[in-house]
Amino acid sequence: MKKTLFLLLISTSFILIGCNNDKNNLNSQTSTIIQTNNSNTNNKLSSFLISPDTVYPTQFISSTNSLIFPNWDDNNKISIINDPIPQSIITSKDIVKFFNYSTHTLTIQGDIIYFADASNNNSLSSINIIDGTYKKLNSHNVSNLLLTGNNLLYINKTDGKLYSYDTIDKTSKIIINNVVGKYLLNGNYILYENKSDFSKLYKTNLEGTEDGQVTTFSVNSFATYNNYIVAINSNDNNNLYKIDPETLRATRIALINGENLKTFKNTLYFINLDKSNYLYSLDINDSNNQVSLSPIINQGINEYYPSKKGFFVQIRSNVNNTYIFKPN
């Protein structure tokens, strides 16, 4: 699964490193495989299948002909740029429309943008993209907003629990009673970092009725890949583990010291802490658990958001502008 991603920049020294030029094979690091049996008598988790569709909360929402996002260069105001998006960097001059509301998380359903209103204690709010009609929906302190069907998922920072908001009947309910850190949606299941249990990985369905433990170790990030789960083990120097969703057996497959693991179009990405927070891609050979790493960006980054319009990146040396690179 080799990919070459080209970073297209105009006014910066942001440099792309070709995947084929520096491919690191980790076979020597994984010759001794460590397996961890995660099963325990208190684990209520039943086996489940991994879906090909994984969704993360994001700050960048791709609409049909536009991109909607909080503009880091303008106090995180909700902003819109039209296609084609800039080739290298987003600046305020690219904005074709903005709303005078700041946010750190948002999503869209039809003509309605749902977001956490930063000026109103991050309350769940909506704005009509056509006429600008604003509504406050509830008083929860919202973060990590995600849309699935007619429901919004989000973390209420007041109690740390994961909630669902029905956009049809305008009601909220708790999905996860534990304190939630990072989470993702895979098909009809939610994988989440359970901060009530030392940041171990847990899983539940969208009704919250199949809550159970997935790992016995703490995770700093995790993703789905092919038919299994991959996670970065915080208890083992941020190394990479592979988890069978049926048996819950965990296997260490690479020494990477990474964070912010994500999957996009069946490719894994992470921030490499041993390489000055550069962005790397990661390829796993399922037949022998051999892992190969490829550097993508040779500049330290804080965060990245994959999307079909490109990857939107915040680099450490310039947190006010959004940098863009696109898959080949």
mmCIF file of C-alpha atoms in Angstrom:
data_model
loop_
_atom_site.group_PDB
_atom_site.id
_atom_site.type_symbol
_atom_site.label_atom_id
_atom_site.label_comp_id
_atom_site.label_asym_id
_atom_site.label_seq_id
_atom_site.Cartn_x
_atom_site.Cartn_y
_atom_site.Cartn_z
ATOM 1 C CA MET A 1 0.000 0.000 0.000
ATOM 2 C CA LYS A 2 2.494 2.561 -1.089
ATOM 3 C CA LYS A 3 1.264 6.079 -1.575
ATOM 4 C CA THR A 4 2.938 9.253 -2.556
ATOM 5 C CA LEU A 5 1.399 12.373 -1.134
ATOM 6 C CA PHE A 6 2.434 15.709 -2.520
ATOM 7 C CA LEU A 7 2.373 18.800 -0.368
ATOM 8 C CA LEU A 8 1.696 21.794 -2.540
ATOM 9 C CA LEU A 9 2.974 24.944 -0.930
ATOM 10 C CA ILE A 10 3.712 28.375 -2.299
ATOM 11 C CA SER A 11 4.899 30.619 0.511
ATOM 12 C CA THR A 12 6.526 28.296 3.019
ATOM 13 C CA SER A 13 9.393 25.909 3.453
ATOM 14 C CA PHE A 14 6.907 23.121 4.206
ATOM 15 C CA ILE A 15 8.596 20.192 2.436
ATOM 16 C CA LEU A 16 7.153 16.940 1.186
ATOM 17 C CA ILE A 17 9.248 13.812 1.500
ATOM 18 C CA GLY A 18 8.450 11.131 -1.090
ATOM 19 C CA CYS A 19 7.406 7.834 0.399
ATOM 20 C CA ASN A 20 9.703 5.826 -1.850
ATOM 21 C CA ASN A 21 12.766 7.802 -0.816
ATOM 22 C CA ASP A 22 12.673 6.957 2.890
ATOM 23 C CA LYS A 23 10.752 3.768 3.525
ATOM 24 C CA ASN A 24 11.503 2.382 6.981
ATOM 25 C CA ASN A 25 10.975 -1.345 7.382
ATOM 26 C CA LEU A 26 10.337 -2.344 10.978
ATOM 27 C CA ASN A 27 10.674 -6.099 10.607
ATOM 28 C CA SER A 28 13.732 -6.201 12.876
ATOM 29 C CA GLN A 29 11.774 -4.417 15.580
ATOM 30 C CA THR A 30 8.853 -6.817 15.427
ATOM 31 C CA SER A 31 10.671 -10.143 15.298
ATOM 32 C CA THR A 32 9.610 -10.706 18.908
ATOM 33 C CA ILE A 33 5.831 -10.393 19.068
ATOM 34 C CA ILE A 34 4.226 -9.578 22.394
ATOM 35 C CA GLN A 35 0.661 -10.801 22.818
ATOM 36 C CA THR A 36 -1.700 -9.603 25.504
ATOM 37 C CA ASN A 37 -4.854 -11.445 26.484
ATOM 38 C CA ASN A 38 -7.447 -8.747 27.097
ATOM 39 C CA SER A 39 -10.217 -11.065 28.197
ATOM 40 C CA ASN A 40 -11.495 -10.772 31.762
ATOM 41 C CA THR A 41 -14.590 -11.822 33.659
ATOM 42 C CA ASN A 42 -15.863 -8.257 33.932
ATOM 43 C CA ASN A 43 -15.721 -7.620 30.204
ATOM 44 C CA LYS A 44 -19.245 -7.410 28.771
ATOM 45 C CA LEU A 45 -18.033 -7.000 25.190
ATOM 46 C CA SER A 46 -19.253 -9.399 22.541
ATOM 47 C CA SER A 47 -17.375 -9.917 19.304
ATOM 48 C CA PHE A 48 -18.087 -7.530 16.462
ATOM 49 C CA LEU A 49 -17.082 -6.929 12.863
ATOM 50 C CA ILE A 50 -15.120 -3.932 11.658
ATOM 51 C CA SER A 51 -16.944 -1.779 9.112
ATOM 52 C CA PRO A 52 -15.059 -0.171 6.196
ATOM 53 C CA ASP A 53 -16.564 3.180 7.211
ATOM 54 C CA THR A 54 -14.830 5.058 10.027
ATOM 55 C CA VAL A 55 -15.692 8.652 10.935
ATOM 56 C CA TYR A 56 -13.869 11.022 13.291
ATOM 57 C CA PRO A 57 -14.921 14.368 14.730
ATOM 58 C CA THR A 58 -13.296 17.018 12.546
ATOM 59 C CA GLN A 59 -12.971 20.765 12.072
ATOM 60 C CA PHE A 60 -13.173 20.585 8.273
ATOM 61 C CA ILE A 61 -16.460 19.645 6.622
ATOM 62 C CA SER A 62 -16.597 18.983 2.882
ATOM 63 C CA SER A 63 -19.832 20.180 1.314
ATOM 64 C CA THR A 64 -20.715 19.616 -2.345
ATOM 65 C CA ASN A 65 -18.788 22.560 -3.765
ATOM 66 C CA SER A 66 -17.242 24.108 -0.686
ATOM 67 C CA LEU A 67 -15.341 23.627 2.547
ATOM 68 C CA ILE A 68 -16.705 24.735 5.936
ATOM 69 C CA PHE A 69 -14.324 25.176 8.862
ATOM 70 C CA PRO A 70 -13.305 27.390 11.814
ATOM 71 C CA ASN A 71 -10.822 29.905 10.444
ATOM 72 C CA TRP A 72 -7.741 29.767 12.674
ATOM 73 C CA ASP A 73 -6.650 33.087 11.166
ATOM 74 C CA ASP A 74 -9.838 34.870 12.304
ATOM 75 C CA ASN A 75 -10.646 33.809 15.861
ATOM 76 C CA ASN A 76 -12.033 30.446 14.690
ATOM 77 C CA LYS A 77 -15.057 32.020 12.998
ATOM 78 C CA ILE A 78 -17.157 29.632 10.934
ATOM 79 C CA SER A 79 -15.965 30.219 7.381
ATOM 80 C CA ILE A 80 -16.577 28.923 3.871
ATOM 81 C CA ILE A 81 -14.334 28.653 0.839
ATOM 82 C CA ASN A 82 -15.489 27.401 -2.551
ATOM 83 C CA ASP A 83 -13.963 24.780 -4.789
ATOM 84 C CA PRO A 84 -11.346 24.611 -6.027
ATOM 85 C CA ILE A 85 -9.723 25.056 -2.646
ATOM 86 C CA PRO A 86 -6.274 26.705 -2.458
ATOM 87 C CA GLN A 87 -3.301 24.587 -3.449
ATOM 88 C CA SER A 88 -1.136 25.203 -0.419
ATOM 89 C CA ILE A 89 -2.465 27.339 2.413
ATOM 90 C CA ILE A 90 -5.787 28.853 3.479
ATOM 91 C CA THR A 91 -5.765 32.523 4.421
ATOM 92 C CA SER A 92 -8.556 34.945 5.246
ATOM 93 C CA LYS A 93 -8.528 36.327 1.704
ATOM 94 C CA ASP A 94 -9.788 32.941 0.459
ATOM 95 C CA ILE A 95 -12.985 33.176 2.515
ATOM 96 C CA VAL A 96 -16.156 33.740 0.467
ATOM 97 C CA LYS A 97 -18.549 33.764 3.441
ATOM 98 C CA PHE A 98 -18.267 33.692 7.208
ATOM 99 C CA PHE A 99 -20.539 33.757 10.238
ATOM 100 C CA ASN A 100 -19.696 35.800 13.295
ATOM 101 C CA TYR A 101 -19.613 32.732 15.538
ATOM 102 C CA SER A 102 -16.437 31.040 16.712
ATOM 103 C CA THR A 103 -16.127 27.306 17.236
ATOM 104 C CA HIS A 104 -13.691 24.435 17.596
ATOM 105 C CA THR A 105 -16.028 21.697 16.355
ATOM 106 C CA LEU A 106 -18.796 21.574 13.761
ATOM 107 C CA THR A 107 -20.680 19.439 11.269
ATOM 108 C CA ILE A 108 -23.370 19.998 8.635
ATOM 109 C CA GLN A 109 -26.700 18.422 7.727
ATOM 110 C CA GLY A 110 -28.322 19.840 4.609
ATOM 111 C CA ASP A 111 -28.286 23.634 4.959
ATOM 112 C CA ILE A 112 -27.769 23.562 8.728
ATOM 113 C CA ILE A 113 -24.377 23.876 10.401
ATOM 114 C CA TYR A 114 -24.259 22.425 13.918
ATOM 115 C CA PHE A 115 -21.477 23.696 16.143
ATOM 116 C CA ALA A 116 -20.254 24.505 19.640
ATOM 117 C CA ASP A 117 -20.757 28.244 20.148
ATOM 118 C CA ALA A 118 -17.524 29.438 21.746
ATOM 119 C CA SER A 119 -19.088 32.764 22.747
ATOM 120 C CA ASN A 120 -21.812 30.961 24.705
ATOM 121 C CA ASN A 121 -19.874 28.375 26.753
ATOM 122 C CA ASN A 122 -19.675 26.048 23.721
ATOM 123 C CA SER A 123 -23.424 25.441 23.796
ATOM 124 C CA LEU A 124 -24.805 23.222 21.048
ATOM 125 C CA SER A 125 -26.076 25.589 18.377
ATOM 126 C CA SER A 126 -27.092 25.711 14.730
ATOM 127 C CA ILE A 127 -27.012 28.225 11.923
ATOM 128 C CA ASN A 128 -28.729 28.134 8.552
ATOM 129 C CA ILE A 129 -26.092 28.424 5.863
ATOM 130 C CA ILE A 130 -28.537 30.171 3.509
ATOM 131 C CA ASP A 131 -30.201 32.862 5.626
ATOM 132 C CA GLY A 132 -27.964 32.880 8.725
ATOM 133 C CA THR A 133 -30.722 31.957 11.196
ATOM 134 C CA TYR A 134 -29.113 31.055 14.533
ATOM 135 C CA LYS A 135 -30.551 28.739 17.197
ATOM 136 C CA LYS A 136 -29.236 27.620 20.558
ATOM 137 C CA LEU A 137 -30.171 23.949 20.918
ATOM 138 C CA ASN A 138 -29.019 23.159 24.451
ATOM 139 C CA SER A 139 -26.620 24.367 27.138
ATOM 140 C CA HIS A 140 -24.149 21.491 27.053
ATOM 141 C CA ASN A 141 -20.454 22.365 26.836
ATOM 142 C CA VAL A 142 -19.903 20.656 23.498
ATOM 143 C CA SER A 143 -16.752 19.196 21.972
ATOM 144 C CA ASN A 144 -15.922 16.513 19.376
ATOM 145 C CA LEU A 145 -19.085 16.888 17.336
ATOM 146 C CA LEU A 146 -19.995 14.238 14.770
ATOM 147 C CA LEU A 147 -23.080 13.546 12.632
ATOM 148 C CA THR A 148 -24.547 10.097 12.049
ATOM 149 C CA GLY A 149 -27.918 9.908 10.318
ATOM 150 C CA ASN A 150 -30.206 12.392 12.068
ATOM 151 C CA ASN A 151 -28.209 12.313 15.290
ATOM 152 C CA LEU A 152 -25.341 14.414 16.551
ATOM 153 C CA LEU A 153 -22.739 12.776 18.770
ATOM 154 C CA TYR A 154 -20.680 14.949 21.082
ATOM 155 C CA ILE A 155 -18.838 15.045 24.386
ATOM 156 C CA ASN A 156 -20.304 17.271 27.082
ATOM 157 C CA LYS A 157 -17.172 18.688 28.710
ATOM 158 C CA THR A 158 -19.109 19.455 31.899
ATOM 159 C CA ASP A 159 -19.449 15.764 32.802
ATOM 160 C CA GLY A 160 -17.232 14.175 30.126
ATOM 161 C CA LYS A 161 -19.991 11.873 28.883
ATOM 162 C CA LEU A 162 -20.915 11.158 25.265
ATOM 163 C CA TYR A 163 -24.341 12.392 24.220
ATOM 164 C CA SER A 164 -26.609 12.033 21.224
ATOM 165 C CA TYR A 165 -28.846 14.858 19.990
ATOM 166 C CA ASP A 166 -31.763 13.979 17.715
ATOM 167 C CA THR A 167 -32.071 16.727 15.089
ATOM 168 C CA ILE A 168 -35.669 15.695 14.359
ATOM 169 C CA ASP A 169 -37.277 15.636 17.816
ATOM 170 C CA LYS A 170 -34.704 18.045 19.362
ATOM 171 C CA THR A 171 -33.868 15.855 22.359
ATOM 172 C CA SER A 172 -30.566 14.804 23.939
ATOM 173 C CA LYS A 173 -29.653 11.578 25.707
ATOM 174 C CA ILE A 174 -26.543 10.025 27.211
ATOM 175 C CA ILE A 175 -24.947 7.277 25.126
ATOM 176 C CA ILE A 176 -21.848 6.639 27.248
ATOM 177 C CA ASN A 177 -21.875 7.200 31.015
ATOM 178 C CA ASN A 178 -18.098 6.978 31.302
ATOM 179 C CA VAL A 179 -15.801 9.967 30.846
ATOM 180 C CA VAL A 180 -14.838 9.910 27.181
ATOM 181 C CA GLY A 181 -11.581 11.113 25.640
ATOM 182 C CA LYS A 182 -11.083 10.448 21.943
ATOM 183 C CA TYR A 183 -13.686 8.475 20.047
ATOM 184 C CA LEU A 184 -14.555 7.350 16.532
ATOM 185 C CA LEU A 185 -17.595 5.889 14.817
ATOM 186 C CA ASN A 186 -17.171 2.634 12.917
ATOM 187 C CA GLY A 187 -20.412 1.517 11.306
ATOM 188 C CA ASN A 188 -22.922 1.302 14.161
ATOM 189 C CA TYR A 189 -20.281 1.090 16.865
ATOM 190 C CA ILE A 190 -18.336 3.665 18.840
ATOM 191 C CA LEU A 191 -14.753 3.015 19.878
ATOM 192 C CA TYR A 192 -13.690 5.328 22.672
ATOM 193 C CA GLU A 193 -10.989 6.158 25.179
ATOM 194 C CA ASN A 194 -12.498 5.515 28.614
ATOM 195 C CA LYS A 195 -10.981 8.084 30.950
ATOM 196 C CA SER A 196 -12.991 6.561 33.788
ATOM 197 C CA ASP A 197 -10.810 3.468 33.416
ATOM 198 C CA PHE A 198 -7.272 4.809 32.884
ATOM 199 C CA SER A 199 -7.865 5.660 29.200
ATOM 200 C CA LYS A 200 -8.374 2.033 28.177
ATOM 201 C CA LEU A 201 -10.124 1.364 24.885
ATOM 202 C CA TYR A 202 -13.843 0.568 25.090
ATOM 203 C CA LYS A 203 -16.607 -0.033 22.583
ATOM 204 C CA THR A 204 -20.381 0.407 22.525
ATOM 205 C CA ASN A 205 -23.154 0.568 19.966
ATOM 206 C CA LEU A 206 -25.087 3.714 19.055
ATOM 207 C CA GLU A 207 -27.760 2.858 21.618
ATOM 208 C CA GLY A 208 -25.165 2.527 24.361
ATOM 209 C CA THR A 209 -26.343 -0.991 25.200
ATOM 210 C CA GLU A 210 -23.214 -3.009 24.389
ATOM 211 C CA ASP A 211 -20.607 -1.171 26.424
ATOM 212 C CA GLY A 212 -17.477 -3.169 27.126
ATOM 213 C CA GLN A 213 -13.720 -3.132 27.469
ATOM 214 C CA VAL A 214 -11.495 -3.761 24.447
ATOM 215 C CA THR A 215 -7.965 -3.373 25.871
ATOM 216 C CA THR A 216 -6.356 -3.822 29.269
ATOM 217 C CA PHE A 217 -3.846 -1.073 28.468
ATOM 218 C CA SER A 218 -4.210 2.690 28.064
ATOM 219 C CA VAL A 219 -4.406 4.178 24.579
ATOM 220 C CA ASN A 220 -3.536 7.633 23.300
ATOM 221 C CA SER A 221 -5.195 7.049 19.920
ATOM 222 C CA PHE A 222 -6.645 4.238 17.836
ATOM 223 C CA ALA A 223 -8.096 3.425 14.437
ATOM 224 C CA THR A 224 -9.683 0.668 12.402
ATOM 225 C CA TYR A 225 -7.743 -1.038 9.634
ATOM 226 C CA ASN A 226 -8.915 -3.877 7.403
ATOM 227 C CA ASN A 227 -10.791 -6.198 9.793
ATOM 228 C CA TYR A 228 -9.112 -5.249 13.075
ATOM 229 C CA ILE A 229 -8.268 -2.385 15.425
ATOM 230 C CA VAL A 230 -4.902 -0.702 15.792
ATOM 231 C CA ALA A 231 -4.017 1.350 18.855
ATOM 232 C CA ILE A 232 -1.074 3.220 20.305
ATOM 233 C CA ASN A 233 -0.340 1.816 23.761
ATOM 234 C CA SER A 234 0.397 4.575 26.280
ATOM 235 C CA ASN A 235 1.609 1.983 28.803
ATOM 236 C CA ASP A 236 4.250 0.719 26.381
ATOM 237 C CA ASN A 237 6.086 3.851 25.211
ATOM 238 C CA ASN A 238 3.413 4.689 22.625
ATOM 239 C CA ASN A 239 4.094 1.601 20.530
ATOM 240 C CA LEU A 240 1.664 0.165 17.994
ATOM 241 C CA TYR A 241 -0.663 -2.744 18.810
ATOM 242 C CA LYS A 242 -3.028 -4.763 16.666
ATOM 243 C CA ILE A 243 -6.272 -5.977 18.287
ATOM 244 C CA ASP A 244 -8.525 -8.772 17.069
ATOM 245 C CA PRO A 245 -12.135 -7.555 17.594
ATOM 246 C CA GLU A 246 -13.406 -11.108 18.103
ATOM 247 C CA THR A 247 -10.878 -12.503 20.574
ATOM 248 C CA LEU A 248 -9.612 -9.129 21.915
ATOM 249 C CA ARG A 249 -6.060 -10.464 21.688
ATOM 250 C CA ALA A 250 -3.573 -7.601 21.383
ATOM 251 C CA THR A 251 -0.246 -7.950 19.590
ATOM 252 C CA ARG A 252 2.554 -5.416 19.568
ATOM 253 C CA ILE A 253 3.612 -5.024 15.947
ATOM 254 C CA ALA A 254 5.856 -1.929 15.848
ATOM 255 C CA LEU A 255 7.978 0.364 17.997
ATOM 256 C CA ILE A 256 6.928 3.821 16.831
ATOM 257 C CA ASN A 257 6.460 6.286 19.747
ATOM 258 C CA GLY A 258 3.464 7.835 18.043
ATOM 259 C CA GLU A 259 0.250 9.695 18.697
ATOM 260 C CA ASN A 260 -2.891 10.825 16.874
ATOM 261 C CA LEU A 261 -3.357 7.636 14.874
ATOM 262 C CA LYS A 262 -6.038 7.886 12.168
ATOM 263 C CA THR A 263 -7.186 5.937 9.145
ATOM 264 C CA PHE A 264 -8.230 7.417 5.816
ATOM 265 C CA LYS A 265 -8.940 5.514 2.604
ATOM 266 C CA ASN A 266 -7.452 2.372 4.130
ATOM 267 C CA THR A 267 -4.161 4.054 4.981
ATOM 268 C CA LEU A 268 -2.972 4.704 8.530
ATOM 269 C CA TYR A 269 -1.382 7.984 9.585
ATOM 270 C CA PHE A 270 0.179 9.144 12.839
ATOM 271 C CA ILE A 271 2.351 11.870 14.334
ATOM 272 C CA ASN A 272 5.839 10.496 14.950
ATOM 273 C CA LEU A 273 7.116 11.763 18.308
ATOM 274 C CA ASP A 274 10.606 10.406 17.613
ATOM 275 C CA LYS A 275 10.787 12.446 14.405
ATOM 276 C CA SER A 276 9.972 15.957 15.653
ATOM 277 C CA ASN A 277 6.214 15.450 15.307
ATOM 278 C CA TYR A 278 6.380 14.825 11.556
ATOM 279 C CA LEU A 279 3.384 13.196 9.890
ATOM 280 C CA TYR A 280 3.950 9.577 8.827
ATOM 281 C CA SER A 281 1.912 6.987 6.999
ATOM 282 C CA LEU A 282 1.942 3.389 8.143
ATOM 283 C CA ASP A 283 1.540 0.153 6.181
ATOM 284 C CA ILE A 284 0.886 -3.248 7.786
ATOM 285 C CA ASN A 285 1.517 -6.559 6.056
ATOM 286 C CA ASP A 286 -1.227 -8.688 7.579
ATOM 287 C CA SER A 287 0.432 -12.002 6.756
ATOM 288 C CA ASN A 288 3.413 -11.412 9.054
ATOM 289 C CA ASN A 289 2.537 -8.217 10.981
ATOM 290 C CA GLN A 290 5.445 -6.448 9.307
ATOM 291 C CA VAL A 291 5.125 -2.663 9.509
ATOM 292 C CA SER A 292 6.600 -0.042 7.192
ATOM 293 C CA LEU A 293 6.663 3.701 7.856
ATOM 294 C CA SER A 294 6.790 6.503 5.313
ATOM 295 C CA PRO A 295 7.440 10.159 6.195
ATOM 296 C CA ILE A 296 4.892 12.520 4.669
ATOM 297 C CA ILE A 297 5.708 15.973 6.061
ATOM 298 C CA ASN A 298 9.083 16.970 7.470
ATOM 299 C CA GLN A 299 7.848 19.734 9.709
ATOM 300 C CA GLY A 300 6.364 19.433 13.188
ATOM 301 C CA ILE A 301 2.567 19.447 13.272
ATOM 302 C CA ASN A 302 -0.015 19.803 16.039
ATOM 303 C CA GLU A 303 -3.029 18.317 14.285
ATOM 304 C CA TYR A 304 -4.228 17.034 10.925
ATOM 305 C CA TYR A 305 -7.672 16.402 9.448
ATOM 306 C CA PRO A 306 -7.979 14.015 6.488
ATOM 307 C CA SER A 307 -10.832 14.637 4.045
ATOM 308 C CA LYS A 308 -11.735 13.927 0.437
ATOM 309 C CA LYS A 309 -10.702 17.491 -0.436
ATOM 310 C CA GLY A 310 -7.242 17.031 1.051
ATOM 311 C CA PHE A 311 -5.468 16.911 4.391
ATOM 312 C CA PHE A 312 -5.772 20.060 6.493
ATOM 313 C CA VAL A 313 -2.803 20.543 8.771
ATOM 314 C CA GLN A 314 -1.819 22.850 11.617
ATOM 315 C CA ILE A 315 1.958 23.167 11.757
ATOM 316 C CA ARG A 316 3.763 24.163 14.923
ATOM 317 C CA SER A 317 5.595 27.111 13.395
ATOM 318 C CA ASN A 318 2.368 28.769 12.186
ATOM 319 C CA VAL A 319 -0.787 27.879 14.087
ATOM 320 C CA ASN A 320 -2.892 30.620 12.491
ATOM 321 C CA ASN A 321 -3.084 29.249 8.963
ATOM 322 C CA THR A 322 -4.298 25.948 7.572
ATOM 323 C CA TYR A 323 -1.870 24.103 5.336
ATOM 324 C CA ILE A 324 -3.081 21.688 2.693
ATOM 325 C CA PHE A 325 -1.644 18.636 1.035
ATOM 326 C CA LYS A 326 -3.461 16.277 -1.262
ATOM 327 C CA PRO A 327 -3.228 12.554 -1.998
ATOM 328 C CA ASN A 328 -1.786 11.694 -5.378
#
